[in-house]
XYZ file of C-alpha atoms in Angstrom:
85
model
C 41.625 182.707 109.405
C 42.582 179.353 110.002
C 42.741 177.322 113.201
C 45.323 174.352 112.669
C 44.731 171.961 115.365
C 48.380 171.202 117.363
C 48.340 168.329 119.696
C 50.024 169.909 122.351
C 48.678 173.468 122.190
C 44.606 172.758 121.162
C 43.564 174.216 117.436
C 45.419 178.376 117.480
C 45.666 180.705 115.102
C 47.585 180.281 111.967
C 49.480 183.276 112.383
C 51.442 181.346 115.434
C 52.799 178.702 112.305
C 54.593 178.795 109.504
C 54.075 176.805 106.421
C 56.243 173.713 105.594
C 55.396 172.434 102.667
C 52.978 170.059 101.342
C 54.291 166.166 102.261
C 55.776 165.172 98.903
C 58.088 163.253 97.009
C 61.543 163.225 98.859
C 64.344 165.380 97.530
C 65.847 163.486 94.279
C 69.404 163.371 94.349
C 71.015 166.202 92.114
C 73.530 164.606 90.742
C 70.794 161.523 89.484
C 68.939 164.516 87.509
C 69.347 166.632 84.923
C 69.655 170.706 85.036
C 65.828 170.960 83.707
C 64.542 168.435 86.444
C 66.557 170.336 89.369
C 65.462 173.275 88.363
C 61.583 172.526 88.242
C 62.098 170.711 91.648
C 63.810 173.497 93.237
C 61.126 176.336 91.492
C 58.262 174.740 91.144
C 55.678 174.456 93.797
C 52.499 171.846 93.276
C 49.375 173.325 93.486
C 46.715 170.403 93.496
C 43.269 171.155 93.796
C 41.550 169.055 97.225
C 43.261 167.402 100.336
C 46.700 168.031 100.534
C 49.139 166.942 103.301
C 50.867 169.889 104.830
C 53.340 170.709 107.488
C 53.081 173.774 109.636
C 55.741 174.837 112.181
C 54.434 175.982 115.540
C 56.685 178.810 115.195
C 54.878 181.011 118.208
C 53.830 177.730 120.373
C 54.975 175.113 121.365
C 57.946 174.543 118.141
C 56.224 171.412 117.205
C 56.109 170.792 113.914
C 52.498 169.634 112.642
C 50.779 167.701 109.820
C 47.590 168.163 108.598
C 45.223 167.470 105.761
C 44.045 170.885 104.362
C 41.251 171.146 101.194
C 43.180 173.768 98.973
C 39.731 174.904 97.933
C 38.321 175.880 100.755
C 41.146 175.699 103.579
C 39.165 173.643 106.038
C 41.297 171.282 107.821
C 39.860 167.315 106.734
C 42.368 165.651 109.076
C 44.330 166.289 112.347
C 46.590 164.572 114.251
C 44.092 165.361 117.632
C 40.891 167.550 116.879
C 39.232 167.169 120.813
C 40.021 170.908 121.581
């Protein structure tokens, strides 16, 4: 289980949040790409191996939405916006 630290709520349970994404690239335009391109963009999810930047929805809180830094190898939590609680 992870705790993911909100700034208005103090660190909670994951299960109150749903994932967002990782913070990437912004959307590319579909008409400035070809088929292949969209298709990997809309299909294929990065997977990189140490700190990512992620979003998490406070779904069951507060309805913040969150960023974090999370190691994909182990899941701790690197970075928070506010890690005092």
């Amino acid at each position: 289980m992870m705790l993911i630290p909100c700034p208005f709520c103090g660190k909670r349970n994951e299960s109150e949040f749903i994932f967002g994404g990782a913070v990437g690239a912004d959307r590319p335009d579909p008409n400035s790409v070809n088929d292949a391109e969209w298709v990997e963009y809309l299909t294929v999810a990065p997977n990189p191996l140490g700190p990512v930047q992620e979003r998490w929805w406070h779904a069951r809180g507060c309805s913040e939405w969150v960023t974090i830094w999370r190691d994909t190898r182990t899941h701790d939590i690197v970075e928070a916006p506010d890690d005092s609680e």
